[in-house]
CSV table of C-alpha atoms in Angstrom, one decimal:
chain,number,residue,atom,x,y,z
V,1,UNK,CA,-22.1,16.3,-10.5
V,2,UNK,CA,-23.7,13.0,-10.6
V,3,UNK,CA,-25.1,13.1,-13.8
V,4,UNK,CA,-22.3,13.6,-15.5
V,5,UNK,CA,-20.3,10.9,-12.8
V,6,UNK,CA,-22.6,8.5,-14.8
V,7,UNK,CA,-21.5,9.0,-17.9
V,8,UNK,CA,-17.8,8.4,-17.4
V,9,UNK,CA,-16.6,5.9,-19.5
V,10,UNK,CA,-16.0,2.1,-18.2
V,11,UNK,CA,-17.8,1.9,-15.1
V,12,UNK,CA,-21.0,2.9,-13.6
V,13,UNK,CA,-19.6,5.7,-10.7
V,14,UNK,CA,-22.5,6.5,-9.6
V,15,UNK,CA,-23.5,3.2,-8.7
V,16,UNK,CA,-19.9,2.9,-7.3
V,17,UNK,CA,-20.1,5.9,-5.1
V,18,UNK,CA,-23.6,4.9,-3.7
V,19,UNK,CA,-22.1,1.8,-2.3
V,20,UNK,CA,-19.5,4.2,0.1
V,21,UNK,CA,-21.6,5.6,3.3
V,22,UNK,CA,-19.2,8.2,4.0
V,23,UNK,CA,-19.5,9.8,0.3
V,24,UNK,CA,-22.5,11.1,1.6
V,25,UNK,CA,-21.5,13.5,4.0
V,26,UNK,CA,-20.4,17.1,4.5
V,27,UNK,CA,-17.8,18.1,6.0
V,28,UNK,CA,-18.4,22.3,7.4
V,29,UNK,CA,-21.3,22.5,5.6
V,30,UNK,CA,-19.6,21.2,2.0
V,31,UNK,CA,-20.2,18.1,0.0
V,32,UNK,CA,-16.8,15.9,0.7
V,33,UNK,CA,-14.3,15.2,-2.0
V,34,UNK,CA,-12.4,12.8,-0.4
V,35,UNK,CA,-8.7,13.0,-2.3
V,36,UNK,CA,-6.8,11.4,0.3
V,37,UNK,CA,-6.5,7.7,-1.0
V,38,UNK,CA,-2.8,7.1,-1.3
V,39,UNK,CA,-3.0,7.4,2.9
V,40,UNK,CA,-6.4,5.1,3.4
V,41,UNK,CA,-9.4,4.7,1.1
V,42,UNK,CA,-12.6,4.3,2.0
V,43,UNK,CA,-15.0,1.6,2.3
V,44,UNK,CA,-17.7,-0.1,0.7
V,45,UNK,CA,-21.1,-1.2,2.2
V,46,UNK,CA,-19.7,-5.0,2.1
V,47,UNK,CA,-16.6,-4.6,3.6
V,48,UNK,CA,-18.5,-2.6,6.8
V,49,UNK,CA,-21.4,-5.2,6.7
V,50,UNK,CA,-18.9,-8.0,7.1
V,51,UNK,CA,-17.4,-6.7,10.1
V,52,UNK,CA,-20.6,-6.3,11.6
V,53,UNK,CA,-21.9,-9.9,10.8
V,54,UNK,CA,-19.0,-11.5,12.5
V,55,UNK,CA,-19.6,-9.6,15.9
V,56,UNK,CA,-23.2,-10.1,15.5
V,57,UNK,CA,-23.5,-13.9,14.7
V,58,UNK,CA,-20.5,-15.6,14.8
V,59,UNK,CA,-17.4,-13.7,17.1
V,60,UNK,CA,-14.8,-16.4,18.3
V,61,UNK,CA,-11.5,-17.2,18.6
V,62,UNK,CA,-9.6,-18.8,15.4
V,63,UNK,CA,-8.2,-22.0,15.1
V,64,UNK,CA,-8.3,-23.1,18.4
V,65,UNK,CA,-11.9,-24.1,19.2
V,66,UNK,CA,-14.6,-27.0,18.0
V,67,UNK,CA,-17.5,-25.4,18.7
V,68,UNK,CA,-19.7,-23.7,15.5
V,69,UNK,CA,-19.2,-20.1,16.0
V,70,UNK,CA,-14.7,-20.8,16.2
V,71,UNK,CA,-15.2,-23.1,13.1
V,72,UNK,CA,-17.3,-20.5,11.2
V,73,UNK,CA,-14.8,-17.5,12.2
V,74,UNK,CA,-12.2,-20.0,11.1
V,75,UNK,CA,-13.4,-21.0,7.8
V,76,UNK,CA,-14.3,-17.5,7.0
V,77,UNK,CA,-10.4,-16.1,7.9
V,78,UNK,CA,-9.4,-18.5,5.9
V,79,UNK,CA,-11.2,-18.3,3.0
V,80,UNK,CA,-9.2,-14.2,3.0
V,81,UNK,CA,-6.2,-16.3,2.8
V,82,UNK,CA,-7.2,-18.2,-0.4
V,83,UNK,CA,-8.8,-14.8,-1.7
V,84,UNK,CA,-5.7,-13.1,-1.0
V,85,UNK,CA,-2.9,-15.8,-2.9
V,86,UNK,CA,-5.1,-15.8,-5.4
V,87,UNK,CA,-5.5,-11.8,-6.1
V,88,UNK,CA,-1.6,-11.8,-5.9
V,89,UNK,CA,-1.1,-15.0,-7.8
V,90,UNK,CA,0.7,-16.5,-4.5
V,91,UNK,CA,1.7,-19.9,-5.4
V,92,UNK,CA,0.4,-21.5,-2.1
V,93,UNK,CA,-1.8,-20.4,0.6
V,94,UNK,CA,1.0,-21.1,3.0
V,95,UNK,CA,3.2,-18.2,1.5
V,96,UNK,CA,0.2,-15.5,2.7
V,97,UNK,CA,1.1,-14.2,6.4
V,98,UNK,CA,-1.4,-12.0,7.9
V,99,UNK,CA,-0.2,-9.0,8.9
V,100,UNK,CA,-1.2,-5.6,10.3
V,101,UNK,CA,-0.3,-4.0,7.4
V,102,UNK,CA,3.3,-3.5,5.3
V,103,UNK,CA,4.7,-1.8,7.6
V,104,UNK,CA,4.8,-4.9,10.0
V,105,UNK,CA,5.3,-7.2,7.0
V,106,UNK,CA,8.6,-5.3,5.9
V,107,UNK,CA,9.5,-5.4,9.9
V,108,UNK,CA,9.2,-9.1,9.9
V,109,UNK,CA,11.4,-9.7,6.9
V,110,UNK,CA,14.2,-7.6,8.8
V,111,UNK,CA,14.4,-9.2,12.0
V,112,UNK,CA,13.7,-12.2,10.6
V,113,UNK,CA,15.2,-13.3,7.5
V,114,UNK,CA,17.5,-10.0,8.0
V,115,UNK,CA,18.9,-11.5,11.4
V,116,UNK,CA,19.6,-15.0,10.0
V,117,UNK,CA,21.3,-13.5,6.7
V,118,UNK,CA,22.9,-10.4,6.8
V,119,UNK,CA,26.4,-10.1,8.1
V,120,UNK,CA,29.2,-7.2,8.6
V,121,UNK,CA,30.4,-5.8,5.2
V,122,UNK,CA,26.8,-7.1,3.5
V,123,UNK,CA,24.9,-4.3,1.4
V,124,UNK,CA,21.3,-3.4,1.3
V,125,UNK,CA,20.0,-1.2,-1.1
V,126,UNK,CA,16.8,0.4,-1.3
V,127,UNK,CA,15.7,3.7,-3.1
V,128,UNK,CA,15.4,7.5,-2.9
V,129,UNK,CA,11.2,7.0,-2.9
V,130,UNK,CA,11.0,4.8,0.0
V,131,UNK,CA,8.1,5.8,2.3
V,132,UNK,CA,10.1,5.6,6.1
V,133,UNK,CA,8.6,2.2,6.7
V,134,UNK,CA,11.0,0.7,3.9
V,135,UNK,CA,13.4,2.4,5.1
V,136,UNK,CA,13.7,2.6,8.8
V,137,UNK,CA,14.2,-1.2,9.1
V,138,UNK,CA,16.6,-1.4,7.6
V,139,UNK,CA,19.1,1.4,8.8
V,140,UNK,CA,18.3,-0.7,12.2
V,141,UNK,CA,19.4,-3.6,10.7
V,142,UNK,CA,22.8,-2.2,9.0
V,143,UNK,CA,23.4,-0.6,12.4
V,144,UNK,CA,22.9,-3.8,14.6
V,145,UNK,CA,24.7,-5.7,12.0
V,146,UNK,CA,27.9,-3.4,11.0
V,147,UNK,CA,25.9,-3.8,7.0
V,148,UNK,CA,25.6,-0.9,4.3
V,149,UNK,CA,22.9,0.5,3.0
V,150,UNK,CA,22.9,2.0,-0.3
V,151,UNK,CA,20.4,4.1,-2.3
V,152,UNK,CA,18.9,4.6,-5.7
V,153,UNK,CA,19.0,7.4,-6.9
V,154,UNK,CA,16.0,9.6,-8.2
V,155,UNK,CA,16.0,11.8,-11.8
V,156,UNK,CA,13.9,15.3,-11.9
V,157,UNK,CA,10.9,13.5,-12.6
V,158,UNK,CA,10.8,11.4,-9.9
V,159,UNK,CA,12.1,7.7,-11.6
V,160,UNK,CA,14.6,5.4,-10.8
V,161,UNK,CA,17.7,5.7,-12.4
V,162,UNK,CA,18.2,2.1,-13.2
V,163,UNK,CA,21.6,2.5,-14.4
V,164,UNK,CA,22.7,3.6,-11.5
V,165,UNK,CA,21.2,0.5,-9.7
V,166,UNK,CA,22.7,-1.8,-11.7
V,167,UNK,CA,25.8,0.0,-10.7
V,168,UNK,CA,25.3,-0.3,-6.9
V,169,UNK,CA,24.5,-4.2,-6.9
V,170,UNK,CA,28.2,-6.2,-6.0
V,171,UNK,CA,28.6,-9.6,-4.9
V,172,UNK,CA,27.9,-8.3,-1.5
V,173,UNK,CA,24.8,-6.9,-2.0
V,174,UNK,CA,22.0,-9.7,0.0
V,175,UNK,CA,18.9,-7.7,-0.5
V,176,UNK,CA,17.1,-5.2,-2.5
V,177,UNK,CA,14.4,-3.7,-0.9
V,178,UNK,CA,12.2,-1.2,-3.2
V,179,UNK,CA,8.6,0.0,-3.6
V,180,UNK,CA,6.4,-1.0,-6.9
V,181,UNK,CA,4.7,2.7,-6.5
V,182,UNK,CA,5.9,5.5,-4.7
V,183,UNK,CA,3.3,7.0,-2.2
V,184,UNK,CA,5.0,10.7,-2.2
V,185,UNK,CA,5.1,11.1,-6.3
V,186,UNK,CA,2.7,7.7,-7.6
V,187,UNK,CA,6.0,6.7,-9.7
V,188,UNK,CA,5.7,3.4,-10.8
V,189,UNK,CA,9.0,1.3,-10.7
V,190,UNK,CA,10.2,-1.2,-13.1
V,191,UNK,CA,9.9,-4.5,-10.2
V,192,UNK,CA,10.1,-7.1,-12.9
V,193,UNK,CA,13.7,-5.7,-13.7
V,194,UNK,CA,14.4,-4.6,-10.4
V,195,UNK,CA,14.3,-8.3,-9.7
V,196,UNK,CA,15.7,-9.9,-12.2
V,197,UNK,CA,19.0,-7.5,-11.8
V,198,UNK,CA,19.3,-8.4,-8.2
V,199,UNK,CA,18.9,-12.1,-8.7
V,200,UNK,CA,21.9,-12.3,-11.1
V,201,UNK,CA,24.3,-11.0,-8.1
V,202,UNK,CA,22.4,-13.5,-6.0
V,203,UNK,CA,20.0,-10.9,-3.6
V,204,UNK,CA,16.7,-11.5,-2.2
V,205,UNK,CA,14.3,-8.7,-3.4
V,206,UNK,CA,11.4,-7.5,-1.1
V,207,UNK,CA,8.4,-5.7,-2.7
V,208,UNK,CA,6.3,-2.5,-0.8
V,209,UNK,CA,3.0,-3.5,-2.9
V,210,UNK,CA,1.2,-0.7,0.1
V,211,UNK,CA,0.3,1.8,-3.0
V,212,UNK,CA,0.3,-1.1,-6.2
V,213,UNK,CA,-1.9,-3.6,-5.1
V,214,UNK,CA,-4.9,-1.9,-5.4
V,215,UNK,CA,-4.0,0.0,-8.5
V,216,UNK,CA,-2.2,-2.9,-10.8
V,217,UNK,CA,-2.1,-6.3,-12.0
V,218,UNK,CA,-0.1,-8.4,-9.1
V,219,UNK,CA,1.7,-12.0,-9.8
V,220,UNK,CA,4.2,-12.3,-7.5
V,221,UNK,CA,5.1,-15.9,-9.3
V,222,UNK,CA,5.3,-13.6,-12.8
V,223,UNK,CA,7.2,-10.8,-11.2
V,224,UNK,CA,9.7,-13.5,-9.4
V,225,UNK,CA,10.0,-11.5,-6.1
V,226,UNK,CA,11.3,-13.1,-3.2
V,227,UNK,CA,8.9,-11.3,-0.7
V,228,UNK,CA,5.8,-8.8,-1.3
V,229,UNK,CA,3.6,-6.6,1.3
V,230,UNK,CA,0.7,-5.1,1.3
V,231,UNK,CA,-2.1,-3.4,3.2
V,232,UNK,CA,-5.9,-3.7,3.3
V,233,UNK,CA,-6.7,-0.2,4.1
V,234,UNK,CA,-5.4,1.1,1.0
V,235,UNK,CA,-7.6,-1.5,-0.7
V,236,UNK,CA,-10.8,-0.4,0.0
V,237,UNK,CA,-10.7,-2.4,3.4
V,238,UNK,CA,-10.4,-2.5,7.1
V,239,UNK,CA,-7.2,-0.9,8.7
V,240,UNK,CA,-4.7,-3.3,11.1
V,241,UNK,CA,-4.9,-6.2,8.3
V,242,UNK,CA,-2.3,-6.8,5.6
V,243,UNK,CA,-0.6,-9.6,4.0
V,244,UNK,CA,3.3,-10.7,3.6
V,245,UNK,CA,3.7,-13.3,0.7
V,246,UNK,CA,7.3,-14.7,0.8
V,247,UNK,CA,9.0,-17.5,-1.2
V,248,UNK,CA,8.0,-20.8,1.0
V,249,UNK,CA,11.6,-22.1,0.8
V,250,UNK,CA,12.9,-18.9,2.5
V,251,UNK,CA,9.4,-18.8,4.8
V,252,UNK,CA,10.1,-22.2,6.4
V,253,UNK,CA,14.2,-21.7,6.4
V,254,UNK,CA,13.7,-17.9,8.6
V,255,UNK,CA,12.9,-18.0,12.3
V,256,UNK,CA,9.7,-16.7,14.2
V,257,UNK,CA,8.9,-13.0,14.2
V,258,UNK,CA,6.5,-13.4,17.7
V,259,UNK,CA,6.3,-16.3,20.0
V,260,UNK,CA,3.0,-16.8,21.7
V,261,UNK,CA,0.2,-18.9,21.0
V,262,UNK,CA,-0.7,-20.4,17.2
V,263,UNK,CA,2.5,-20.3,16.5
V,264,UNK,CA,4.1,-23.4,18.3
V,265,UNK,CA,3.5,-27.1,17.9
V,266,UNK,CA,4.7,-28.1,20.8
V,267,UNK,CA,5.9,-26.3,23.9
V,268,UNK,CA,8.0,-27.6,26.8
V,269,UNK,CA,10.4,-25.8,29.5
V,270,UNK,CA,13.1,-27.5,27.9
V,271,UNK,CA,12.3,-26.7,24.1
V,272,UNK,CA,9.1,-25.0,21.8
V,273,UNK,CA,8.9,-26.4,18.3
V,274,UNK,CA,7.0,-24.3,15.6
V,275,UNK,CA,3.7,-24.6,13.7
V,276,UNK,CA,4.0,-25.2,9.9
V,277,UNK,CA,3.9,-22.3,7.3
V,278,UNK,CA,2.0,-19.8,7.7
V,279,UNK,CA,1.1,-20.4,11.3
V,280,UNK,CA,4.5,-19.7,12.2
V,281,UNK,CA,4.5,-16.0,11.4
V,282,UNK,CA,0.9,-15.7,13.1
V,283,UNK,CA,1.6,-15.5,17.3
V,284,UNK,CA,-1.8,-14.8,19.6
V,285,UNK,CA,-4.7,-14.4,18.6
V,286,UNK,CA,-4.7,-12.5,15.0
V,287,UNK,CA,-7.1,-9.8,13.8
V,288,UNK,CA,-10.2,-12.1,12.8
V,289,UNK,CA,-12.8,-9.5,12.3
V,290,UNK,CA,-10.7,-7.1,9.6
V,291,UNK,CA,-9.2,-10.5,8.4
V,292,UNK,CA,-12.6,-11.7,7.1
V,293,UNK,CA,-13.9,-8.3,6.2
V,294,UNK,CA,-10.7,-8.2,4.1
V,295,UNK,CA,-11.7,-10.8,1.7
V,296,UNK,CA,-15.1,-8.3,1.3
V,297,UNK,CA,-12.5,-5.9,-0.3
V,298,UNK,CA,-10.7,-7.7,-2.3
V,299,UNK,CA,-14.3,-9.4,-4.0
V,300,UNK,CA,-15.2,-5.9,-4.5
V,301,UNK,CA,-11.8,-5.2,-6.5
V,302,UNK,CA,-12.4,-8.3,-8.3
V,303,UNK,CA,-15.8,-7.7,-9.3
V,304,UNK,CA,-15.3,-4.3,-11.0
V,305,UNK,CA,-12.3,-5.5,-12.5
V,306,UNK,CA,-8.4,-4.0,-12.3
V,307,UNK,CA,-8.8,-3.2,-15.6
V,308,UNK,CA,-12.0,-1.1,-15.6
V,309,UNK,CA,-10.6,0.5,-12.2
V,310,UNK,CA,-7.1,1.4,-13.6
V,311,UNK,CA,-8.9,2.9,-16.8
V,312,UNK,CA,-11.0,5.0,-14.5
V,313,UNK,CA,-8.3,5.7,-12.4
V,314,UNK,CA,-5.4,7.1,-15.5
V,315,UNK,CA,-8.7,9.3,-16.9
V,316,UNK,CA,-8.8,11.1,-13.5
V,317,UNK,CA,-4.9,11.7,-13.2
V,318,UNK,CA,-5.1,13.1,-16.6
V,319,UNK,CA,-7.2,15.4,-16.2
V,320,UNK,CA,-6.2,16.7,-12.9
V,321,UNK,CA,-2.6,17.2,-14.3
V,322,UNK,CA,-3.6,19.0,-17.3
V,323,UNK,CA,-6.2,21.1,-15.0
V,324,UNK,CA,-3.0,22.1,-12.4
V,325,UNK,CA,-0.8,22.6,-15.1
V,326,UNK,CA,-3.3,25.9,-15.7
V,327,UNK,CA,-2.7,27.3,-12.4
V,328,UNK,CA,0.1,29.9,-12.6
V,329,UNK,CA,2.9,29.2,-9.7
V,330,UNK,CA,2.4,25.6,-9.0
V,331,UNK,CA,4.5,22.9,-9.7
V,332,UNK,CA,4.1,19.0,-10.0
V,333,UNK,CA,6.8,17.1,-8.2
V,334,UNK,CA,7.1,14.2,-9.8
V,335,UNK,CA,6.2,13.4,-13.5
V,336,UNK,CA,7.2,9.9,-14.1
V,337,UNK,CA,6.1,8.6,-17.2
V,338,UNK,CA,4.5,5.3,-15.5
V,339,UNK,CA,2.0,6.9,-12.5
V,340,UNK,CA,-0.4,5.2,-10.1
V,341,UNK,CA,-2.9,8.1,-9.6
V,342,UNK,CA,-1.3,10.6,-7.2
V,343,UNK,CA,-0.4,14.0,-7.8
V,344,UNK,CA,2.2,16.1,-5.6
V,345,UNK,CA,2.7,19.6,-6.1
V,346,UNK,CA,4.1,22.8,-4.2
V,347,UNK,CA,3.0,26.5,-5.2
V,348,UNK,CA,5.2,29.4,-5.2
V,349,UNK,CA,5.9,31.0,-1.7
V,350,UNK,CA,3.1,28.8,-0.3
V,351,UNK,CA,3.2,26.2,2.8
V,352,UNK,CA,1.3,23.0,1.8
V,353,UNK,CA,-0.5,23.1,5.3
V,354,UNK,CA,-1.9,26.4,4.7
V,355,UNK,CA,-3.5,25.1,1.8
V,356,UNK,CA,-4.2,21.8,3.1
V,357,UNK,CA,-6.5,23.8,5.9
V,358,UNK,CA,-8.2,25.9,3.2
V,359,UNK,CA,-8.8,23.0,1.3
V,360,UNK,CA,-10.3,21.2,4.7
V,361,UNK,CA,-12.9,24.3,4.7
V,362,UNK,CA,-14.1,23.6,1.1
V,363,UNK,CA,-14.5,19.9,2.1
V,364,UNK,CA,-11.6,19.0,0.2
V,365,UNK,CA,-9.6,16.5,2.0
V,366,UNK,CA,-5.7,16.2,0.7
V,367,UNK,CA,-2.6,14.9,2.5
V,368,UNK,CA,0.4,17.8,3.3
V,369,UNK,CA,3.5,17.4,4.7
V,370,UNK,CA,6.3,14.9,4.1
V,371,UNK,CA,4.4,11.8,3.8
V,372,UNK,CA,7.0,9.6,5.3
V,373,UNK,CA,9.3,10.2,2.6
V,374,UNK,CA,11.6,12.9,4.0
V,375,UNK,CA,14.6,12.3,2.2
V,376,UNK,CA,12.6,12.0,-0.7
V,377,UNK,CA,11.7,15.6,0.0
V,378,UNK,CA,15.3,16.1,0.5
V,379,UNK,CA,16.0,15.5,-2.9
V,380,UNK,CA,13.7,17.7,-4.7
V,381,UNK,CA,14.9,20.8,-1.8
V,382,UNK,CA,11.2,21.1,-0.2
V,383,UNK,CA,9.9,20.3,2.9
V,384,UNK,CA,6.7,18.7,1.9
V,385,UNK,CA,4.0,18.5,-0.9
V,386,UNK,CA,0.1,19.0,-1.4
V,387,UNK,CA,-1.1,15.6,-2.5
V,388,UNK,CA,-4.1,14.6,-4.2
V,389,UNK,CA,-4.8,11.0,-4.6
V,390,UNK,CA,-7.2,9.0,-6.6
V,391,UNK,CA,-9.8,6.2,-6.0
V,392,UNK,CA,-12.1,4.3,-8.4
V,393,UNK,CA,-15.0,6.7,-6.7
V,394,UNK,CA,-14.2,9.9,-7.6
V,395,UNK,CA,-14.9,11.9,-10.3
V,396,UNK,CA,-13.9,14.9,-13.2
V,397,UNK,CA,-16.4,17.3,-11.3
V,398,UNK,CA,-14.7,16.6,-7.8
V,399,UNK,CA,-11.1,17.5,-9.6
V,400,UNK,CA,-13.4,20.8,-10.8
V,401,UNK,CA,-14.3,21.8,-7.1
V,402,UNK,CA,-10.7,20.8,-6.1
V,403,UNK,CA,-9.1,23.3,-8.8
V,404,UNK,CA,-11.7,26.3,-7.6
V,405,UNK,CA,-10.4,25.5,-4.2
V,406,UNK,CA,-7.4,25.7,-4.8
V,407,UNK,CA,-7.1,29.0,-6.7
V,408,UNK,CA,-9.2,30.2,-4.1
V,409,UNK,CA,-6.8,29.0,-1.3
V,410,UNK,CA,-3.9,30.6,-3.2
V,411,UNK,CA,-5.6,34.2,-3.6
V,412,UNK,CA,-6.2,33.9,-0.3
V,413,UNK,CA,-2.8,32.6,0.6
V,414,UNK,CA,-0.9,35.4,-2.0
């Protein structure tokens, strides 16, 4: 397997793979091939040395202290947030909110900026391919707020229908809320467009960048959107960490998610002013550790370039596609023209669990189920998909052992 790993074309994946601990182990008694991406990758040497060195030499509180170790933990959080606005292109460091994750990001914007700004009769619309975390939020806020929410809807191979967007956005519509790449199918959506369309009727657009980010070329100035979220873990770092970029001009007009400390200037019985942008967003005491080790991630994207990833990335989804295409009885939901690299697929009279667990006894690991887009599921009539998704680390001869796997599971499943 390595051998040939080495000769792929682009990038060195064996060198790649060597620098991931966990690629080295078995899981019952099997070599693991580690195809669960989409829900958390894995990560690098640097990224788990970096969380280590700030425990080991320099663990203290941010932002509040004059002593060495707080200004060293300081000066290293921060330099994530440059590292961060510049990997997205953010057009100030003061537009990057730490987060711990999208999920709280896209929270945020909803009872913050969605509090302030929607009203009774107001429309939000999001799409058929929303993971539940871009969806949930919303449905609270259009019930709190007497608003409507309104759908995209999907086509039989998983894309927008942008026609019928265009068609949903009124006069009343305040805010579009979509993701760039669906987590469920890998569809990527036209956000450039997306945008643009809602801006002419006057709507704020927020971004789920959870499955893009680490797949594509980000410019949130470029792609004109008004908010943007993202998480670390699907980046090749730490878990509880991600980032909210918003417009600064809406940022410093929206009210405070958390009160607590950091985020105040000055506090009284009477009356509590708040810090400046982006302390305002950033209440107690954040997570420094993951923060730092963040910026370990996003050095190791950089330095093995989108492009080369992406490259290596569209070379495995072909393959895999044209190698499940072979297997009699299975199909791929979801065949968008534009993919990040995730494949979803249901086989004849099979549950995706069962062959989920077989998978798990090969050493394959795969998602099954829903993944938090049930009415998603809904709309293709299935309960839930196996998923196999893609990192910069794996290789043709792990999509081999998958395929055996599977037509083993499915004999044994038939």
């Amino acid at each position: 397997m390595i051998e040939h790993a080495t000769m792929q074309k682009g990038l060195d994946i064996y060198s790649i793979r060597q620098q991931f601990p966990i690629l080295n182990r078995e899981v019952k008694g099997k070599p693991l091939i580690y195809f669960d991406n989409a829900a958390t990758s894995q990560k690098p040497q640097s990224v788990i040395d970096a969380l280590v060195n700030y425990y080991t030499n320099y663990n203290a509180n941010v932002h509040r202290g004059i002593h060495t170790l707080a200004e060293e933990a300081t000066m290293a959080m921060e330099k994530s947030r440059d590292a961060a606005q510049e990997f997205i292109n953010g057009g100030s460091r003061d537009e990057i909110i730490f987060t711990r994750g999208t999920t709280e990001g896209i929270n945020l914007v909803a009872y913050t900026w969605g509090r302030q700004n929607i009203k009774a009769g107001d429309e939000i619309i999001i799409s058929s391919l929303e993971h539940h975390s871009n969806i949930v939020p919303w449905q609270i806020l259009c019930e709190e707020k007497g608003a409507i929410l309104k759908v995209i809807p999907v086509n039989e191979k998983g894309e927008l229908i942008i026609d019928e967007y265009k068609k949903l956005l009124t006069a009343k519509t305040k805010l579009v809320a979509v993701n760039h790449a669906s987590n469920a199918l890998g569809t990527i959506n036209p956000a450039k467009e997306i945008i643009e369309a809602a801006h002419k009727v006057g709507a704020v657009v927020l971004i789920d960048g959870a499955q893009s980010t680490v797949h594509l070329d980000i410019d949130v100035q470029e792609m004109d959107c008004d908010f943007f979220a993202l998480s670390s873990h699907k980046m090749y770092g730490p878990t509880g960490v991600g980032v909210l970029y918003g417009k600064k001009e809406l940022l410093e007009a929206m009210p405070p998610f958390q009160g607590g400390g950091e985020m105040i200037r000055e506090v009284t019985f009477e009356k509590t002013t708040y810090n400046d942008l982006p302390y305002k967003y950033e209440a107690g005491t954040p997570n420094i550790a993951d923060i730092i080790a963040f910026k370990a991630a996003i050095d190791f994207i950089n330095d093995l370039g989108k492009e080369n990833i992406k490259k290596q990335e569209d070379e495995l989804l072909q393959y895999a596609t044209k190698q499940l295409k072979g297997i009699s009885g299975l199909r791929i939901i979801g065949e968008a023209k534009e993919k990040v690299s995730v494949i979803s697929f249901v086989v004849e009279k099979l549950h995706p669990q069962d062959i989920g667990i077989l998978l798990d006894n090969y050493g394959i690991a795969v998602r099954t189920g829903h993944h938090c887009t049930q009415p998603l599921m809904n709309c293709f009539g299935i309960p839930g998909t196996v998923r196999a998704s893609f990192a910069v680390y794996n290789t043709k001869e792990e999509i081999d052992e998958f395929v055996v796997g599977l037509q083993k599971a499915i004999k044994m499943l038939s």
